[in-house]
Phi, psi and omega in degrees: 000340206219038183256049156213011193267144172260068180323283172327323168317308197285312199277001158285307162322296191302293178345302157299322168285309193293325158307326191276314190260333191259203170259020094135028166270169218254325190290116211242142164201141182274127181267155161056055174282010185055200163308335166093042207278309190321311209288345191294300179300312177297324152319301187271023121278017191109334174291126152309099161250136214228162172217176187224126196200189211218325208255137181279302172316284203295336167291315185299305173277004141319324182276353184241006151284332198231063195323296207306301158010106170282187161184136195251147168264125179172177194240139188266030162272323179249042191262146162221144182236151158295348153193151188302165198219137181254021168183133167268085197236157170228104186264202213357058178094354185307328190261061160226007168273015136322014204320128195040147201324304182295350158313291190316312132025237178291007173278330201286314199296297180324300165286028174240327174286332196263324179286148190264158172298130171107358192297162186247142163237135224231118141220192178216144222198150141241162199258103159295008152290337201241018181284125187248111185282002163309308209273100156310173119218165193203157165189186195227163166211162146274134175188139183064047178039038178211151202254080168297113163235155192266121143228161202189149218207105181284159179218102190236168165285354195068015186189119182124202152230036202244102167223168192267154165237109186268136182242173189180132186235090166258122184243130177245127191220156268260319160254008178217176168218123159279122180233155185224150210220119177205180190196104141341138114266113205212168210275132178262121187231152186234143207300318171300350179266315181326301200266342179274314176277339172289310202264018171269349173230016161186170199280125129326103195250171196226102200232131165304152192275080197210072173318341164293287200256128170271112154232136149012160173255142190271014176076337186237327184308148155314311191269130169219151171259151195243119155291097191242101225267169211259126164285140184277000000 
């Protein structure tokens, strides 16, 4: 599902903002870590790294991508840690399994709570103003002699605060074919609303969704990355 993420790009990508923005401490720790692709990189760049997750399974192989690693079971809306972390990420789209606004909330309050002064908190959001539900992506990978493609999709009503992330899994291999159908539900938000629950606990910086390049967000895209540095 995920042979098309450049997990090392992003986590360079953080890496550089923090360098530029943070307090130029090492502890690290990942909301919605998965498999731990992220923490892997960021480790072998140097971080104390930790991870958090809802799912156990996907935490075991984390732990066996990423032995030196801790990694906690918890909802990253209610997490508290034992010494403070000078970097926060929440990657692909995750801190939008916040389902609603009052959640989201409290993922917000947590990783600010959570942070040494000068900490950084890192995710990446769409704008349920720019969701065009028209709109897609897909790719195939192989695997196991069988041909997987992927697509994944947003979905909002134009009105609330609930909008899907739709998915679709197809597998074909020489005798059979799988199709797999599943939705998301996950808190819909618009940057301006986004940045109003963010800056009573940090500074906000706003970046286009370019993992090459830290460029400023141009205002009109949908995908943004949000850098946020911890307010004393």
């Amino acid at each position: 599902m995920c042979a098309d993420i450049d997990y090392k790009a992003q986590s360079h990508f953080v890496s550089r903002l923090h360098q530029i923005f943070g307090n130029e401490g090492k502890r690290h720790l990942d909301l919605a870590c998965g498999t731990g692709p992220h923490i892997r990189h960021l480790i072998d760049a140097g971080y104390q790294s930790s991870g958090l997750d809802l799912n156990q399974p996907m935490l075991d192989i984390a732990k066996q991508r990423c032995p030196e690693a801790e990694f906690i079971l918890n909802n990253m809306c209610d997490f508290t840690v034992e010494q403070p972390l000078d970097l926060i990420t929440c990657f692909l789209y995750s801190i939008h399994y916040s389902d609603g606004i009052e959640n989201l909330k409290k993922c917000i309050a947590a990783a600010h709570a959570a942070l040494a002064p000068g900490g950084m908190f890192c995710f990446n959001s769409v704008n349920r103003n720019k969701i065009d539900n028209r709109s897609f992506v897909r790719h195939s990978a192989q695997h196991e002699g069988s041909e997987f493609t992927f697509s994944s999709g947003w979905r909002y009503s134009g009105e609330g605060e609930q909008q899907f992330l739709t998915l679709s899994i197809e597998k074909h291999s020489e005798d059979e074919k799988q199709l797999w159908n599943d939705e998301h539900p996950m808190v819909a938000v618009n940057y301006d609303e986004l940045s109003a629950l963010l800056e009573p606990y940090f500074e906000v910086h706003i970046f286009e969704h370019d993992y090459e390049k830290i460029l400023p967000w141009n205002g009109q895209s949908g995908n943004a990355f949000f850098a946020c540095v911890k307010r004393d």
